[in-house]
mmCIF file of C-alpha atoms in Angstrom:
data_model
loop_
_atom_site.group_PDB
_atom_site.id
_atom_site.type_symbol
_atom_site.label_atom_id
_atom_site.label_comp_id
_atom_site.label_asym_id
_atom_site.label_seq_id
_atom_site.Cartn_x
_atom_site.Cartn_y
_atom_site.Cartn_z
ATOM 1 C CA MET A 1 1.589 -19.086 -18.624
ATOM 2 C CA THR A 2 -1.783 -20.114 -17.166
ATOM 3 C CA GLY A 3 -4.478 -17.686 -16.147
ATOM 4 C CA LEU A 4 -5.528 -14.336 -17.511
ATOM 5 C CA PRO A 5 -3.484 -11.155 -17.528
ATOM 6 C CA LEU A 6 -4.796 -8.483 -15.180
ATOM 7 C CA THR A 7 -6.787 -5.958 -17.171
ATOM 8 C CA LEU A 8 -9.128 -3.194 -16.111
ATOM 9 C CA ASP A 9 -12.055 -5.353 -17.263
ATOM 10 C CA LEU A 10 -11.355 -7.634 -14.285
ATOM 11 C CA GLN A 11 -11.550 -4.859 -11.711
ATOM 12 C CA ALA A 12 -15.179 -5.377 -10.680
ATOM 13 C CA PRO A 13 -15.098 -9.132 -9.884
ATOM 14 C CA ILE A 14 -11.672 -9.039 -8.237
ATOM 15 C CA ASP A 15 -12.449 -5.945 -6.161
ATOM 16 C CA ALA A 16 -15.751 -7.502 -5.047
ATOM 17 C CA ALA A 17 -13.954 -10.659 -3.867
ATOM 18 C CA LEU A 18 -11.264 -8.675 -2.048
ATOM 19 C CA ALA A 19 -13.886 -6.465 -0.408
ATOM 20 C CA ARG A 20 -15.407 -9.609 1.087
ATOM 21 C CA LEU A 21 -11.992 -10.561 2.500
ATOM 22 C CA ARG A 22 -11.570 -7.072 4.000
ATOM 23 C CA GLU A 23 -15.080 -6.929 5.457
ATOM 24 C CA GLY A 24 -15.070 -6.627 9.228
ATOM 25 C CA SER A 25 -11.280 -6.432 9.469
ATOM 26 C CA GLY A 26 -11.242 -2.812 10.620
ATOM 27 C CA ALA A 27 -7.755 -1.362 10.935
ATOM 28 C CA HIS A 28 -6.204 -4.801 10.414
ATOM 29 C CA CYS A 29 -7.093 -5.137 6.722
ATOM 30 C CA LEU A 30 -4.068 -5.902 4.559
ATOM 31 C CA SER A 31 -2.802 -3.338 2.069
ATOM 32 C CA ASP A 32 -2.494 -6.078 -0.581
ATOM 33 C CA HIS A 33 -6.219 -6.819 -0.713
ATOM 34 C CA SER A 34 -7.122 -4.306 -3.415
ATOM 35 C CA PHE A 35 -7.371 -4.582 -7.190
ATOM 36 C CA SER A 36 -5.544 -1.286 -7.633
ATOM 37 C CA ASN A 37 -2.502 -2.651 -5.801
ATOM 38 C CA LEU A 38 -2.514 -5.798 -7.930
ATOM 39 C CA TYR A 39 -3.010 -3.917 -11.183
ATOM 40 C CA LEU A 40 -0.378 -1.237 -10.589
ATOM 41 C CA PHE A 41 2.283 -3.838 -9.788
ATOM 42 C CA ARG A 42 1.091 -6.515 -12.218
ATOM 43 C CA GLU A 43 4.310 -6.460 -14.273
ATOM 44 C CA VAL A 44 6.651 -6.536 -11.268
ATOM 45 C CA HIS A 45 4.925 -9.612 -9.837
ATOM 46 C CA SER A 46 3.715 -11.258 -13.087
ATOM 47 C CA TYR A 47 0.191 -11.385 -11.695
ATOM 48 C CA ARG A 48 -2.389 -13.584 -13.442
ATOM 49 C CA PHE A 49 -6.048 -14.154 -12.647
ATOM 50 C CA LEU A 50 -7.117 -17.779 -12.210
ATOM 51 C CA PRO A 51 -10.924 -17.892 -12.538
ATOM 52 C CA GLY A 52 -13.199 -20.702 -11.471
ATOM 53 C CA GLU A 53 -14.994 -21.971 -8.392
ATOM 54 C CA TRP A 54 -11.936 -21.113 -6.276
ATOM 55 C CA PRO A 55 -10.541 -17.960 -7.938
ATOM 56 C CA CYS A 56 -6.996 -16.866 -7.147
ATOM 57 C CA ILE A 57 -4.267 -14.477 -8.214
ATOM 58 C CA SER A 58 -1.006 -16.138 -9.224
ATOM 59 C CA GLY A 59 2.149 -14.110 -8.833
ATOM 60 C CA LEU A 60 5.852 -13.931 -8.064
ATOM 61 C CA ALA A 61 7.036 -12.752 -4.657
ATOM 62 C CA TYR A 62 10.006 -10.396 -4.387
ATOM 63 C CA ASP A 63 12.205 -13.427 -3.666
ATOM 64 C CA GLY A 64 11.148 -15.006 -6.977
ATOM 65 C CA SER A 65 8.925 -17.734 -5.505
ATOM 66 C CA ARG A 66 5.517 -18.313 -7.078
ATOM 67 C CA HIS A 67 2.521 -17.870 -4.803
ATOM 68 C CA LEU A 68 -1.281 -17.837 -4.861
ATOM 69 C CA MET A 69 -3.470 -15.114 -3.411
ATOM 70 C CA PRO A 70 -6.904 -16.656 -2.797
ATOM 71 C CA LEU A 71 -9.932 -14.501 -3.552
ATOM 72 C CA PHE A 72 -11.856 -16.426 -0.894
ATOM 73 C CA GLU A 73 -11.322 -17.298 2.756
ATOM 74 C CA PRO A 74 -8.597 -19.980 2.824
ATOM 75 C CA ALA A 75 -10.479 -22.119 5.346
ATOM 76 C CA ALA A 76 -13.364 -22.534 2.882
ATOM 77 C CA ALA A 77 -11.431 -24.813 0.498
ATOM 78 C CA PRO A 78 -10.846 -28.483 1.392
ATOM 79 C CA ARG A 79 -7.426 -30.093 1.229
ATOM 80 C CA ASP A 80 -7.882 -31.720 -2.187
ATOM 81 C CA VAL A 81 -8.783 -28.335 -3.690
ATOM 82 C CA TRP A 82 -5.648 -26.766 -2.214
ATOM 83 C CA ALA A 83 -3.519 -29.644 -3.488
ATOM 84 C CA GLU A 84 -4.759 -28.942 -7.007
ATOM 85 C CA LEU A 85 -4.581 -25.150 -6.762
ATOM 86 C CA LEU A 86 -1.019 -25.159 -5.450
ATOM 87 C CA GLN A 87 0.441 -27.219 -8.282
ATOM 88 C CA GLY A 88 3.298 -25.075 -9.564
ATOM 89 C CA HIS A 89 3.038 -22.690 -6.625
ATOM 90 C CA GLY A 90 5.154 -22.740 -3.501
ATOM 91 C CA HIS A 91 2.750 -21.177 -1.050
ATOM 92 C CA VAL A 92 -0.403 -19.183 -0.362
ATOM 93 C CA TYR A 93 0.230 -15.484 0.318
ATOM 94 C CA PRO A 94 -0.755 -13.057 1.780
ATOM 95 C CA VAL A 95 -3.129 -14.353 4.437
ATOM 96 C CA ALA A 96 -4.425 -12.074 7.208
ATOM 97 C CA ALA A 97 -4.082 -13.167 10.829
ATOM 98 C CA ARG A 98 -7.823 -13.621 11.298
ATOM 99 C CA HIS A 99 -8.006 -15.924 8.272
ATOM 100 C CA ALA A 100 -4.933 -17.883 9.358
ATOM 101 C CA ASP A 101 -6.491 -18.381 12.790
ATOM 102 C CA GLY A 102 -9.534 -19.991 11.198
ATOM 103 C CA LEU A 103 -7.630 -22.702 9.294
ATOM 104 C CA PRO A 104 -8.104 -26.391 10.165
ATOM 105 C CA THR A 105 -5.353 -27.667 12.434
ATOM 106 C CA GLY A 106 -2.527 -29.419 10.599
ATOM 107 C CA LEU A 107 -3.530 -28.477 7.059
ATOM 108 C CA PHE A 108 -0.791 -25.905 6.452
ATOM 109 C CA GLU A 109 2.618 -24.923 7.698
ATOM 110 C CA ILE A 110 2.198 -21.250 8.607
ATOM 111 C CA SER A 111 4.983 -18.665 8.634
ATOM 112 C CA ASP A 112 5.498 -14.948 8.200
ATOM 113 C CA SER A 113 8.333 -12.526 7.482
ATOM 114 C CA ARG A 114 9.004 -9.210 9.193
ATOM 115 C CA ASP A 115 9.820 -7.767 5.752
ATOM 116 C CA ASP A 116 6.214 -8.301 4.588
ATOM 117 C CA ALA A 117 4.383 -6.751 7.550
ATOM 118 C CA ASP A 118 2.238 -3.644 7.040
ATOM 119 C CA TYR A 119 2.912 -0.646 9.291
ATOM 120 C CA LEU A 120 -0.241 0.585 11.036
ATOM 121 C CA PHE A 121 -0.416 4.089 12.510
ATOM 122 C CA ALA A 122 -3.064 5.936 14.489
ATOM 123 C CA ALA A 123 -4.036 9.073 12.581
ATOM 124 C CA SER A 124 -4.182 10.944 15.896
ATOM 125 C CA ASP A 125 -0.393 10.577 16.187
ATOM 126 C CA PHE A 126 0.049 12.592 12.986
ATOM 127 C CA VAL A 127 -2.297 15.369 14.042
ATOM 128 C CA ASP A 128 0.070 16.802 16.670
ATOM 129 C CA TYR A 129 3.040 14.375 16.738
ATOM 130 C CA PRO A 130 2.727 14.006 20.520
ATOM 131 C CA GLY A 131 5.328 12.781 22.996
ATOM 132 C CA ARG A 132 9.078 12.518 23.162
ATOM 133 C CA ALA A 133 9.336 9.805 20.497
ATOM 134 C CA LEU A 134 7.866 12.149 17.858
ATOM 135 C CA ALA A 135 9.710 15.283 18.964
ATOM 136 C CA LYS A 136 11.919 15.171 15.856
ATOM 137 C CA LYS A 137 8.817 15.295 13.643
ATOM 138 C CA ARG A 138 7.577 18.376 15.512
ATOM 139 C CA ASN A 139 10.954 20.037 15.012
ATOM 140 C CA LEU A 140 10.919 19.225 11.308
ATOM 141 C CA LEU A 141 7.439 20.734 11.031
ATOM 142 C CA ARG A 142 8.648 23.955 12.644
ATOM 143 C CA GLN A 143 11.551 24.125 10.197
ATOM 144 C CA PHE A 144 9.215 23.485 7.297
ATOM 145 C CA HIS A 145 6.753 26.227 8.261
ATOM 146 C CA ALA A 146 9.605 28.665 8.930
ATOM 147 C CA ALA A 147 10.885 28.134 5.377
ATOM 148 C CA HIS A 148 7.645 27.771 3.393
ATOM 149 C CA VAL A 149 4.055 28.937 3.145
ATOM 150 C CA PRO A 150 2.442 25.704 1.893
ATOM 151 C CA HIS A 151 -0.750 25.403 -0.082
ATOM 152 C CA ALA A 152 -2.703 22.176 -0.647
ATOM 153 C CA GLU A 153 -5.276 21.276 -3.269
ATOM 154 C CA PRO A 154 -7.335 18.050 -3.405
ATOM 155 C CA PHE A 155 -6.010 15.635 -6.004
ATOM 156 C CA SER A 156 -7.784 15.916 -9.355
ATOM 157 C CA ASP A 157 -7.201 15.323 -13.051
ATOM 158 C CA GLU A 158 -6.323 19.008 -13.384
ATOM 159 C CA LEU A 159 -3.399 18.486 -10.984
ATOM 160 C CA ALA A 160 -2.075 15.331 -12.619
ATOM 161 C CA GLU A 161 0.734 17.169 -14.397
ATOM 162 C CA ALA A 162 1.755 18.874 -11.153
ATOM 163 C CA ALA A 163 2.015 15.425 -9.540
ATOM 164 C CA ARG A 164 4.058 14.141 -12.468
ATOM 165 C CA GLN A 165 6.371 17.143 -12.087
ATOM 166 C CA VAL A 166 6.936 16.189 -8.446
ATOM 167 C CA LEU A 167 7.603 12.585 -9.457
ATOM 168 C CA ARG A 168 10.197 13.698 -12.014
ATOM 169 C CA GLY A 169 11.891 15.823 -9.372
ATOM 170 C CA TRP A 170 11.774 12.968 -6.862
ATOM 171 C CA MET A 171 13.344 10.580 -9.395
ATOM 172 C CA ALA A 172 16.120 13.076 -10.146
ATOM 173 C CA GLN A 173 16.885 13.703 -6.470
ATOM 174 C CA LYS A 174 17.006 9.950 -5.809
ATOM 175 C CA GLU A 175 19.262 9.517 -8.885
ATOM 176 C CA LYS A 176 16.870 6.977 -10.381
ATOM 177 C CA ASN A 177 16.764 6.170 -14.082
ATOM 178 C CA PRO A 178 13.456 6.153 -15.988
ATOM 179 C CA GLY A 179 11.465 3.047 -15.087
ATOM 180 C CA GLU A 180 13.280 2.438 -11.806
ATOM 181 C CA ALA A 181 11.772 2.479 -8.305
ATOM 182 C CA ASP A 182 7.966 2.595 -8.521
ATOM 183 C CA GLU A 183 7.812 5.231 -11.263
ATOM 184 C CA ALA A 184 5.655 3.209 -13.692
ATOM 185 C CA ALA A 185 3.120 2.260 -11.010
ATOM 186 C CA CYS A 186 3.007 5.819 -9.727
ATOM 187 C CA LEU A 187 2.368 7.265 -13.177
ATOM 188 C CA GLU A 188 -0.512 4.834 -13.703
ATOM 189 C CA ALA A 189 -1.902 5.660 -10.268
ATOM 190 C CA ILE A 190 -1.909 9.350 -11.153
ATOM 191 C CA ALA A 191 -3.721 8.649 -14.429
ATOM 192 C CA LEU A 192 -6.228 6.194 -12.913
ATOM 193 C CA HIS A 193 -6.680 7.759 -9.471
ATOM 194 C CA ALA A 194 -10.430 8.294 -9.827
ATOM 195 C CA ARG A 195 -11.113 4.782 -11.152
ATOM 196 C CA PHE A 196 -9.140 3.219 -8.281
ATOM 197 C CA GLY A 197 -10.533 5.428 -5.530
ATOM 198 C CA LEU A 198 -7.143 6.997 -4.841
ATOM 199 C CA GLU A 199 -7.541 10.308 -3.029
ATOM 200 C CA GLY A 200 -5.231 12.885 -1.566
ATOM 201 C CA PHE A 201 -3.619 16.234 -2.141
ATOM 202 C CA VAL A 202 -1.001 18.019 -4.190
ATOM 203 C CA TYR A 203 1.164 20.400 -2.162
ATOM 204 C CA PHE A 204 2.650 23.661 -3.369
ATOM 205 C CA ALA A 205 5.210 26.132 -2.018
ATOM 206 C CA GLU A 206 6.213 29.387 -3.653
ATOM 207 C CA GLY A 207 3.796 28.559 -6.457
ATOM 208 C CA GLN A 208 5.509 25.287 -7.399
ATOM 209 C CA PRO A 209 4.413 21.703 -6.668
ATOM 210 C CA MET A 210 6.601 20.112 -4.009
ATOM 211 C CA GLY A 211 4.754 16.902 -3.080
ATOM 212 C CA PHE A 212 1.632 14.776 -3.294
ATOM 213 C CA VAL A 213 -0.074 11.899 -1.521
ATOM 214 C CA LEU A 214 -2.489 9.327 -2.896
ATOM 215 C CA ALA A 215 -4.297 7.128 -0.371
ATOM 216 C CA GLN A 216 -7.033 4.511 -0.614
ATOM 217 C CA GLU A 217 -9.768 3.856 1.950
ATOM 218 C CA LEU A 218 -9.931 0.090 2.512
ATOM 219 C CA GLN A 219 -12.301 0.165 5.492
ATOM 220 C CA PRO A 220 -14.197 3.110 6.979
ATOM 221 C CA GLY A 221 -11.557 5.493 8.312
ATOM 222 C CA VAL A 222 -8.686 3.148 7.392
ATOM 223 C CA PHE A 223 -6.464 4.457 4.600
ATOM 224 C CA VAL A 224 -3.451 2.858 2.964
ATOM 225 C CA MET A 225 -0.911 5.439 1.812
ATOM 226 C CA ARG A 226 -0.277 4.166 -1.709
ATOM 227 C CA PHE A 227 2.039 6.928 -2.907
ATOM 228 C CA ALA A 228 3.712 9.782 -1.051
ATOM 229 C CA LYS A 229 6.279 11.701 -3.070
ATOM 230 C CA GLY A 230 8.019 14.881 -2.022
ATOM 231 C CA LEU A 231 11.120 16.861 -2.887
ATOM 232 C CA ASP A 232 14.016 16.320 -0.470
ATOM 233 C CA SER A 233 14.881 19.994 -0.903
ATOM 234 C CA HIS A 234 11.902 20.797 1.370
ATOM 235 C CA ALA A 235 12.925 19.529 4.805
ATOM 236 C CA GLY A 236 9.939 18.479 6.895
ATOM 237 C CA LEU A 237 7.650 18.042 3.897
ATOM 238 C CA TYR A 238 6.668 14.443 4.637
ATOM 239 C CA PRO A 239 5.627 15.069 8.274
ATOM 240 C CA PHE A 240 3.639 18.042 6.985
ATOM 241 C CA MET A 241 1.871 16.079 4.228
ATOM 242 C CA PHE A 242 0.871 13.242 6.563
ATOM 243 C CA GLN A 243 -0.337 15.683 9.215
ATOM 244 C CA HIS A 244 -2.322 17.690 6.681
ATOM 245 C CA PHE A 245 -3.945 14.557 5.240
ATOM 246 C CA CYS A 246 -5.097 13.401 8.678
ATOM 247 C CA ARG A 247 -6.336 16.864 9.651
ATOM 248 C CA GLU A 248 -7.928 18.076 6.432
ATOM 249 C CA PHE A 249 -9.162 15.095 4.441
ATOM 250 C CA ALA A 250 -12.849 15.354 3.591
ATOM 251 C CA ARG A 251 -13.805 12.256 5.625
ATOM 252 C CA PRO A 252 -12.626 11.117 9.068
ATOM 253 C CA VAL A 253 -9.223 9.421 9.106
ATOM 254 C CA ALA A 254 -8.635 7.011 11.989
ATOM 255 C CA TRP A 255 -5.762 4.844 10.770
ATOM 256 C CA LEU A 256 -2.988 4.990 8.174
ATOM 257 C CA ASN A 257 -1.346 1.912 6.688
ATOM 258 C CA PHE A 258 2.134 2.569 5.259
ATOM 259 C CA GLU A 259 2.447 -0.900 3.684
ATOM 260 C CA GLN A 260 5.551 -3.073 4.091
ATOM 261 C CA ASP A 261 9.246 -2.147 4.113
ATOM 262 C CA LEU A 262 10.436 -5.103 1.950
ATOM 263 C CA GLY A 263 13.414 -5.501 4.271
ATOM 264 C CA ILE A 264 14.980 -2.307 2.883
ATOM 265 C CA ALA A 265 16.860 -0.606 5.720
ATOM 266 C CA GLY A 266 16.004 2.951 4.661
ATOM 267 C CA PHE A 267 12.298 2.174 4.360
ATOM 268 C CA ARG A 268 12.340 0.477 7.757
ATOM 269 C CA ARG A 269 14.042 3.411 9.514
ATOM 270 C CA SER A 270 11.671 5.901 7.918
ATOM 271 C CA LYS A 271 8.492 3.996 8.778
ATOM 272 C CA LEU A 272 9.624 3.207 12.334
ATOM 273 C CA SER A 273 10.427 6.875 12.927
ATOM 274 C CA TYR A 274 6.680 7.644 12.863
ATOM 275 C CA GLN A 275 6.067 5.170 15.722
ATOM 276 C CA PRO A 276 3.661 2.543 14.361
ATOM 277 C CA ARG A 277 0.976 1.219 16.688
ATOM 278 C CA ALA A 278 1.202 -2.268 15.146
ATOM 279 C CA LEU A 279 2.837 -4.399 12.473
ATOM 280 C CA LEU A 280 0.281 -6.457 10.554
ATOM 281 C CA SER A 281 1.639 -9.891 9.694
ATOM 282 C CA LYS A 282 1.016 -11.419 6.274
ATOM 283 C CA PHE A 283 1.150 -15.171 6.573
ATOM 284 C CA ARG A 284 2.458 -17.719 4.090
ATOM 285 C CA LEU A 285 0.789 -21.113 3.961
ATOM 286 C CA ARG A 286 2.470 -24.270 2.712
ATOM 287 C CA LEU A 287 0.378 -27.398 2.383
ATOM 288 C CA ARG A 288 1.599 -30.152 4.688
ATOM 289 C CA ALA A 289 2.548 -33.459 3.083
#
C-alpha cells in the first residue's frame, strides 16, 4: 500500500494543512478536517498520508470506495496533477462547499450524499430548548432533574477511568461486543484528549459517572461533538449534557457540529430531533474524462 501510515509524528504537518483549509470557514467548517478525526478512525478507513508537493490523505469510504482528501485547496492543482493523484482512487472527498464553488468549470463532476452531511446547530437552541419543536427536550430535562442531582467536572486525565466506566456501561446497554461501534476510537480519544484538544465534561449522579462529552473547537466558538456517551438508564441525560456544555464551557460556544449520520436511521432521527440549523454538504469530485 502506498503512502505512510498515520502516526502521531504526522500530527503537526497534517493539522497545519487542515487548519489552512478551515481558516475563514466559520460555522461551516467540516468535521472531517482535523488530524484527530483522521487518526482516531485510521484503521476503519485505512488512512495513509501521501506526502509531496500536493499532499493528500488516501482512505476508504464507508461504501468501500477509495478516495483522496487533499490537504490543499482543490482549485490550486491543475488537471494533470489531479489525473496523476487520482490514479487508483475513485474520487476526491470531502470537499467543503466554498472550495467546490471555486473549482474551474468542467474539471470535475460534483456530487454529494445526504448521508455524509454534517449537522450544524446553534448553541443558543441548547441553552433553553425554545419553541414547540424542542418541547420534548424540555420535558426530558424536567424528568432528568426530578430524578437526579447531577454534578459535572471538566474532563481531565484524573477522570479518564470514569469516562471509560461510562463507555463500558454504554457498550453493555447497546449490547455491543468489545471492539464494536466506535469503542476503540473513543478509548484513544479519552487517552489522547489533551494532545488532540478534546475538551468537555464528565457527568455524575448519585456519586457515579453517568455520561461524558468530548468536543473539539475547529473555529472560534465552533465545536464538533466528537464523543457523547451516556447511560440510557438516565432519561434526559443527553439533552442535559448538551445544554450544560453550551452554558458552562469555559469559552463561548456559538455552534455545535454533530457530524454526519452515515445514513443510519437511528442516528438521523436523534440528530434531527434537536432541530439543526443547517446540513453541511461534503462534496465528492470525479475528474471528467
